[in-house]
Structure formats: C-alpha cells, structure tokens
XYZ file of N, CA and C in Angstrom:
468
model
N -19.843 45.821 -48.660
C -18.147 45.763 -47.838
C -16.982 45.873 -47.205
N -16.014 46.569 -48.059
C -14.308 46.786 -48.018
C -13.780 46.985 -46.408
N -12.637 46.226 -46.320
C -11.749 46.504 -45.149
C -10.761 47.116 -45.030
N -9.998 48.390 -44.905
C -8.636 48.031 -45.572
C -8.005 47.954 -44.627
N -6.624 47.167 -45.165
C -6.747 46.590 -45.167
C -5.415 46.529 -45.185
N -3.539 45.866 -44.854
C -2.406 45.340 -45.118
C -1.910 44.132 -46.173
N -1.073 44.508 -46.525
C -0.656 43.154 -48.517
C -0.444 41.401 -47.202
N -0.609 41.195 -47.610
C -0.905 39.826 -46.826
C 0.361 39.302 -47.973
N 1.183 39.412 -46.330
C 2.538 38.152 -46.519
C 2.708 36.458 -47.084
N 3.211 36.254 -48.417
C 3.028 34.778 -48.976
C 2.807 33.147 -48.094
N 3.124 33.798 -46.541
C 2.550 32.345 -46.375
C 0.661 32.494 -45.870
N 0.750 34.053 -45.420
C -0.878 34.085 -45.681
C -1.432 33.507 -46.431
N -1.229 34.013 -47.542
C -2.126 33.765 -48.509
C -1.798 32.113 -49.268
N -0.743 31.176 -48.291
C -1.106 29.819 -48.861
C -2.346 29.951 -48.302
N -2.728 29.589 -46.803
C -3.189 29.508 -46.033
C -5.184 29.765 -47.117
N -5.407 30.314 -47.097
C -5.864 30.755 -47.811
C -6.819 30.619 -49.359
N -5.928 30.068 -49.025
C -5.650 29.084 -50.828
C -6.379 28.038 -50.435
N -6.744 27.394 -48.864
C -7.678 26.067 -48.519
C -8.543 26.800 -48.661
N -9.778 28.325 -47.835
C -10.407 28.641 -47.557
C -11.013 28.521 -49.386
N -10.424 29.031 -50.035
C -10.556 29.526 -51.133
C -11.033 28.055 -52.495
N -10.444 26.930 -51.646
C -11.444 25.725 -52.027
C -12.797 25.413 -51.565
N -12.242 26.344 -50.338
C -13.025 25.659 -49.430
C -15.078 26.180 -49.881
N -14.878 27.120 -50.317
C -15.698 27.925 -51.140
C -16.818 26.991 -52.242
N -16.005 25.642 -52.820
C -16.077 24.654 -53.734
C -17.757 23.688 -53.027
N -17.609 23.864 -51.841
C -18.634 22.921 -51.203
C -19.971 23.649 -50.850
N -19.682 24.488 -52.079
C -21.259 24.885 -52.330
C -22.559 24.784 -53.356
N -21.107 23.767 -54.065
C -21.411 23.093 -55.674
C -22.924 22.968 -55.159
N -22.566 21.527 -53.313
C -23.665 20.657 -52.435
C -25.430 20.577 -52.741
N -25.255 22.883 -52.340
C -26.260 23.304 -52.735
C -27.918 22.676 -54.073
N -26.731 22.581 -54.859
C -27.332 22.550 -56.557
C -26.822 21.728 -57.021
N -26.717 20.697 -56.966
C -26.717 19.003 -57.013
C -26.742 18.078 -55.590
N -27.660 17.262 -56.339
C -28.033 16.356 -54.865
C -26.779 15.346 -55.150
N -26.910 14.705 -53.833
C -26.145 13.948 -53.226
C -26.527 12.536 -53.869
N -25.067 11.695 -54.518
C -25.680 10.299 -54.914
C -25.160 9.933 -53.178
N -24.087 9.759 -52.689
C -23.816 9.254 -51.286
C -23.239 7.509 -51.775
N -22.610 7.464 -53.192
C -21.830 6.384 -53.539
C -20.950 5.834 -52.570
N -20.163 6.884 -51.730
C -18.931 6.537 -51.443
C -18.860 7.033 -49.354
N -19.888 8.713 -49.309
C -20.015 8.239 -48.360
C -20.828 9.417 -48.296
N -22.103 9.185 -46.955
C -23.944 9.024 -46.929
C -23.948 10.579 -46.300
N -24.783 11.963 -46.696
C -24.711 13.300 -45.934
C -25.208 12.204 -44.578
N -25.738 11.828 -44.315
C -25.543 11.486 -42.210
C -24.074 11.436 -41.415
N -23.113 10.892 -42.256
C -22.041 10.963 -42.108
C -21.078 12.196 -42.550
N -21.351 12.638 -43.562
C -20.842 14.043 -43.518
C -20.819 15.584 -42.666
N -22.512 14.913 -42.237
C -23.268 15.782 -41.215
C -22.707 15.418 -39.882
N -22.137 14.403 -40.042
C -21.543 14.075 -38.916
C -20.194 14.363 -38.419
N -19.449 14.661 -39.683
C -17.902 14.449 -39.588
C -17.592 16.836 -39.016
N -19.074 17.105 -39.945
C -19.241 18.391 -39.959
C -19.506 18.719 -37.755
N -20.150 17.928 -37.565
C -20.344 18.599 -36.339
C -19.137 18.186 -35.548
N -18.782 17.234 -35.842
C -16.992 17.037 -34.962
C -16.559 17.913 -34.988
N -16.055 18.902 -35.748
C -15.366 19.399 -36.952
C -15.345 20.914 -36.345
N -16.634 21.322 -35.868
C -17.238 22.350 -35.079
C -16.892 22.094 -33.774
N -17.672 21.513 -34.208
C -16.837 21.382 -32.071
C -15.631 21.298 -31.331
N -15.205 20.525 -32.642
C -13.428 20.837 -31.655
C -13.165 22.508 -32.240
N -13.588 22.989 -33.191
C -13.577 24.428 -33.015
C -14.170 25.322 -31.556
N -16.082 25.504 -31.543
C -16.658 25.881 -30.520
C -15.732 25.048 -29.064
N -14.579 23.792 -28.681
C -14.635 23.971 -27.867
C -13.496 24.887 -27.697
N -12.730 24.507 -28.486
C -11.118 25.786 -27.968
C -11.586 27.426 -28.811
N -12.948 27.964 -28.639
C -12.968 29.218 -28.399
C -14.194 29.314 -27.755
N -14.890 28.635 -26.970
C -15.480 28.313 -25.822
C -14.956 28.838 -24.026
N -13.866 27.314 -24.152
C -12.887 27.381 -23.511
C -11.549 27.538 -22.741
N -11.618 27.414 -23.910
C -10.132 27.717 -24.079
C -10.141 29.779 -25.269
N -10.076 30.197 -24.922
C -10.068 31.228 -25.869
C -8.529 32.622 -26.502
N -7.828 32.272 -24.444
C -6.907 32.779 -25.301
C -5.391 31.870 -25.525
N -5.794 30.570 -25.379
C -5.026 29.796 -25.889
C -5.151 29.535 -27.583
N -6.943 29.998 -28.325
C -7.239 29.683 -29.532
C -5.989 31.441 -30.079
N -6.090 32.348 -29.202
C -5.700 33.349 -30.100
C -4.347 33.510 -29.833
N -3.289 32.836 -28.942
C -2.185 33.417 -28.533
C -1.753 32.146 -29.621
N -2.522 30.775 -29.471
C -1.642 29.711 -31.019
C -2.047 30.639 -32.146
N -2.996 31.319 -31.952
C -3.388 31.852 -34.082
C -2.635 33.933 -33.998
N -2.304 33.457 -33.150
C -1.848 35.819 -33.450
C -0.680 36.268 -32.562
N -0.423 36.124 -33.305
C 0.988 37.085 -32.509
C 0.955 38.088 -31.288
N 0.003 38.848 -31.575
C -0.459 39.929 -30.815
C -1.759 39.479 -30.245
N -1.769 39.935 -29.023
C -2.794 39.857 -28.613
C -4.059 40.636 -28.776
N -5.229 40.661 -28.063
C -6.132 41.428 -29.016
C -5.935 43.069 -27.998
N -6.431 44.427 -29.022
C -6.506 45.153 -27.528
C -6.307 45.068 -26.413
N -7.700 44.944 -26.668
C -8.737 45.192 -25.478
C -9.686 43.173 -24.748
N -10.576 43.278 -23.838
C -11.108 42.209 -23.950
C -12.192 41.426 -25.390
N -12.093 42.755 -26.130
C -13.325 42.205 -26.983
C -13.121 41.228 -28.452
N -11.372 40.372 -28.237
C -10.943 39.525 -29.391
C -12.156 37.916 -27.832
N -11.427 37.761 -26.789
C -11.437 37.222 -25.909
C -13.113 37.147 -26.320
N -13.823 38.090 -25.977
C -15.654 37.907 -25.982
C -16.481 37.271 -27.113
N -15.264 38.338 -28.269
C -15.478 37.238 -29.472
C -15.599 35.516 -29.501
N -14.046 35.649 -29.237
C -14.332 33.881 -29.571
C -14.659 32.936 -28.333
N -15.262 33.656 -27.325
C -16.213 33.093 -26.291
C -17.502 33.368 -26.513
N -18.023 34.313 -27.804
C -19.837 34.309 -27.965
C -19.033 33.228 -29.582
N -18.088 33.620 -30.158
C -18.734 32.670 -31.105
C -18.058 31.029 -30.548
N -17.940 30.658 -29.669
C -18.324 28.864 -29.053
C -19.478 29.014 -28.833
N -20.119 29.690 -28.241
C -21.549 29.398 -27.230
C -22.122 29.225 -29.328
N -21.825 30.316 -29.770
C -22.545 29.960 -30.595
C -22.990 29.512 -31.781
N -21.134 28.939 -31.838
C -21.544 27.130 -32.899
C -21.960 26.581 -31.836
N -22.231 25.896 -30.989
C -22.581 24.926 -30.045
C -23.599 25.725 -30.469
N -24.682 25.992 -29.973
C -26.491 26.312 -31.056
C -26.387 25.501 -31.776
N -25.763 26.240 -33.152
C -25.559 25.968 -34.763
C -25.126 24.151 -35.409
N -24.470 23.456 -33.739
C -24.487 22.011 -33.838
C -25.728 21.886 -34.183
N -26.296 21.854 -32.533
C -27.635 21.812 -31.908
C -28.625 21.826 -32.974
N -28.387 22.556 -33.412
C -29.918 23.076 -34.494
C -29.241 22.092 -35.334
N -28.170 21.659 -35.816
C -27.705 20.801 -37.210
C -28.317 19.480 -36.836
N -27.847 19.786 -35.435
C -28.431 17.830 -35.025
C -29.490 17.367 -35.654
N -30.880 17.878 -34.958
C -32.294 18.299 -34.460
C -33.086 18.920 -36.249
N -32.082 19.177 -37.313
C -32.237 19.523 -38.951
C -31.997 18.631 -39.595
N -31.263 17.850 -38.712
C -29.896 16.921 -40.292
C -30.756 15.657 -41.289
N -32.484 15.304 -40.430
C -33.473 14.560 -41.403
C -34.341 15.558 -42.575
N -33.586 16.941 -42.386
C -34.518 17.578 -43.367
C -34.197 17.507 -43.792
N -35.027 17.218 -45.719
C -34.278 17.979 -47.090
C -33.236 18.701 -47.136
N -34.081 19.886 -46.799
C -33.016 20.928 -46.935
C -31.810 20.818 -45.745
N -31.958 20.660 -44.996
C -30.487 20.863 -44.183
C -29.056 21.131 -44.453
N -29.260 19.263 -45.588
C -28.392 19.659 -46.706
C -27.453 20.855 -47.445
N -28.517 20.971 -48.167
C -28.138 22.060 -48.674
C -27.448 23.502 -47.785
N -28.443 24.117 -47.096
C -28.378 26.267 -46.395
C -27.136 24.750 -45.760
N -25.945 23.765 -45.876
C -25.512 23.500 -44.629
C -24.007 23.715 -45.692
N -24.320 23.112 -47.214
C -22.597 23.684 -47.967
C -22.823 25.006 -48.617
N -24.027 25.939 -48.011
C -23.904 26.763 -47.950
C -23.171 27.647 -46.661
N -23.377 27.068 -45.724
C -23.495 28.162 -44.168
C -21.262 27.260 -44.347
N -21.099 26.241 -44.404
C -19.364 25.759 -44.399
C -18.478 26.847 -45.957
N -19.304 26.921 -46.918
C -18.657 28.498 -47.455
C -18.587 29.195 -47.283
N -19.721 29.994 -46.057
C -19.725 31.364 -46.064
C -18.739 31.911 -44.517
N -18.483 30.680 -43.989
C -18.048 29.941 -42.859
C -16.186 30.709 -43.278
N -15.748 30.078 -43.923
C -14.607 30.242 -45.431
C -14.118 31.464 -44.987
N -15.424 32.160 -45.952
C -15.188 33.598 -45.470
C -14.752 34.444 -44.868
N -16.178 34.181 -43.855
C -16.351 35.245 -42.780
C -14.884 34.558 -40.972
N -14.551 33.258 -41.852
C -14.061 33.241 -40.268
C -12.615 33.299 -40.522
N -11.742 32.144 -41.039
C -10.327 32.022 -41.136
C -9.819 33.223 -42.245
N -10.479 33.377 -43.105
C -10.250 34.938 -43.763
C -10.177 35.850 -43.408
N -11.424 35.897 -42.679
C -11.128 37.785 -41.870
C -9.692 37.552 -41.405
N -10.008 36.418 -39.777
C -9.188 36.677 -39.366
C -7.610 37.156 -40.136
N -7.100 36.540 -41.437
C -5.701 36.915 -41.858
C -5.915 38.142 -42.458
N -7.209 38.193 -42.825
C -7.286 39.854 -43.109
C -7.073 40.370 -41.995
N -7.065 40.825 -41.157
C -7.974 41.688 -40.011
C -6.294 41.672 -38.969
N -5.736 40.311 -39.082
C -5.009 40.463 -38.426
C -3.825 40.398 -38.763
N -3.148 41.224 -40.357
C -2.503 40.957 -40.574
C -1.784 41.856 -40.205
N 0.121 41.580 -40.267
C 0.797 40.002 -40.391
C 1.238 39.846 -39.523
N -0.081 40.025 -38.388
C 0.180 38.280 -37.197
C -0.187 37.710 -36.759
N -0.241 37.410 -37.753
C -0.880 35.619 -37.956
C 0.498 34.788 -38.123
N 0.280 33.727 -37.327
C 1.424 32.694 -37.016
C 0.910 31.230 -38.248
N 1.391 30.457 -38.032
C 1.173 29.830 -38.848
C 0.468 28.828 -38.224
N 0.120 28.403 -37.270
C -1.100 27.829 -37.167
C -2.471 28.108 -37.391
N -2.615 29.440 -37.850
C -3.852 29.459 -37.985
C -3.924 28.988 -39.373
N -3.790 27.669 -40.082
C -3.376 27.063 -41.504
C -4.593 26.018 -40.976
N -4.678 26.021 -39.955
C -5.579 24.999 -39.034
C -6.689 24.379 -39.317
N -7.850 26.325 -39.463
C -9.502 26.961 -39.576
C -9.584 26.456 -40.879
N -8.632 26.927 -41.054
C -8.725 27.073 -43.079
C -8.886 24.953 -43.645
N -7.690 24.905 -42.952
C -7.285 23.155 -43.718
C -9.286 22.373 -42.813
N -10.041 22.892 -41.609
C -10.362 21.325 -41.248
C -11.690 22.686 -41.918
N -12.179 23.852 -41.973
C -13.345 24.432 -42.549
C -13.169 23.486 -44.277
N -12.343 23.977 -44.860
C -11.645 22.841 -46.227
C -12.447 21.287 -46.276
N -11.724 20.361 -45.362
C -12.244 19.027 -45.148
C -13.229 19.294 -45.014
N -14.313 19.398 -44.136
C -16.138 19.370 -44.050
C -16.326 19.626 -45.567
N -15.767 20.519 -46.864
C -16.394 20.790 -47.648
C -15.949 19.467 -48.383
N -15.137 18.826 -48.081
C -14.537 18.012 -48.800
C -15.176 17.140 -48.690
N -15.910 16.118 -47.204
C -17.067 15.750 -46.725
C -18.188 16.026 -47.440
N -18.513 17.520 -47.482
C -19.418 17.694 -48.500
C -20.360 17.238 -49.602
N -18.325 17.373 -50.497
C -18.428 17.225 -51.867
C -18.126 15.713 -52.554
N -17.496 15.406 -51.451
C -17.921 13.686 -51.435
C -19.207 12.431 -51.482
N -20.576 13.592 -50.820
C -21.650 12.665 -50.741
C -22.186 12.855 -52.227
N -21.442 13.749 -53.321
C -22.042 14.009 -54.253
C -21.825 13.197 -55.188
N -20.610 12.083 -54.855
C -20.298 11.327 -55.751
C -20.801 10.705 -56.451
C-alpha cells in the first residue's frame, strides 16, 4: 500500500534510520538465542517496560504525546482517539506477552512484532505527518531500536 507523502527533511531521515536498524531485530525469529550475555527472560522484561512506557503515554496523556512529537494538532479528534486506542491495545499486548512468555514460540514472534512496530509506528508517524514532526519524535524510534538491541543481545 503506497501513501502519497511529502519529502522528508534531513532530521526526519536521521530518526528513520534508527527504525531501519531496528528492523534487524527480526533476526531473532530465525536464530536461536544463546543467552550468553542477556537471557530471553530479561529481554522480554525490557520489552514490556519500554512498551508500557509508550502505552501509558498514549492511554493517559495522548494530548501531551501528540504535542511533544508533532508541531500541528490533529485535524479532529481522530489523533487523540488513535493514541488512546493504541495505548489500550498496547496494554493488552503486554498482558498477552506476560501470559505467553514461557512458550518457546513467543520469542521469535516478538522479534517479528517489534520489527513490525518499527515500520508501522514511528516511521509512519514521520511519513504521514511530515514536515510537522518535532525533534522529540526520536524517542519512539530509539525505544523500539533499544528493544531490538535487547532481543539481538540474546543471540550472542
């Protein structure tokens, strides 16, 4: 699905680069963890903490998240509705991760999930809201990249 977008400024391309590197977390779906430096348990725990931070912002402080990350407010209440909905769904995902954490198939699925979030999360925000994305929008890119790094660290 192609979306007609405006050209991205250089700072947005720099932020996008973090998410592009975050895609590499998908490697964990194909390589068995060795857990020499970081266990799968702690990588998943770290993932849940990062996700919980974003979900709390989306669910409880959607207006603040939007104003911190985008120069223009949403045209209507859809932006706010989306943030609250995404926060609610995120809390549900965190709970499901907790329930499934001991299932051997969970880790590879979470590697794919986080890589997918790099694409549909902050990168779509950059593209769809250009040129109105503020410098603080680096945080979602960096957060998901940090989760990918934690997931990849289990492979060493």
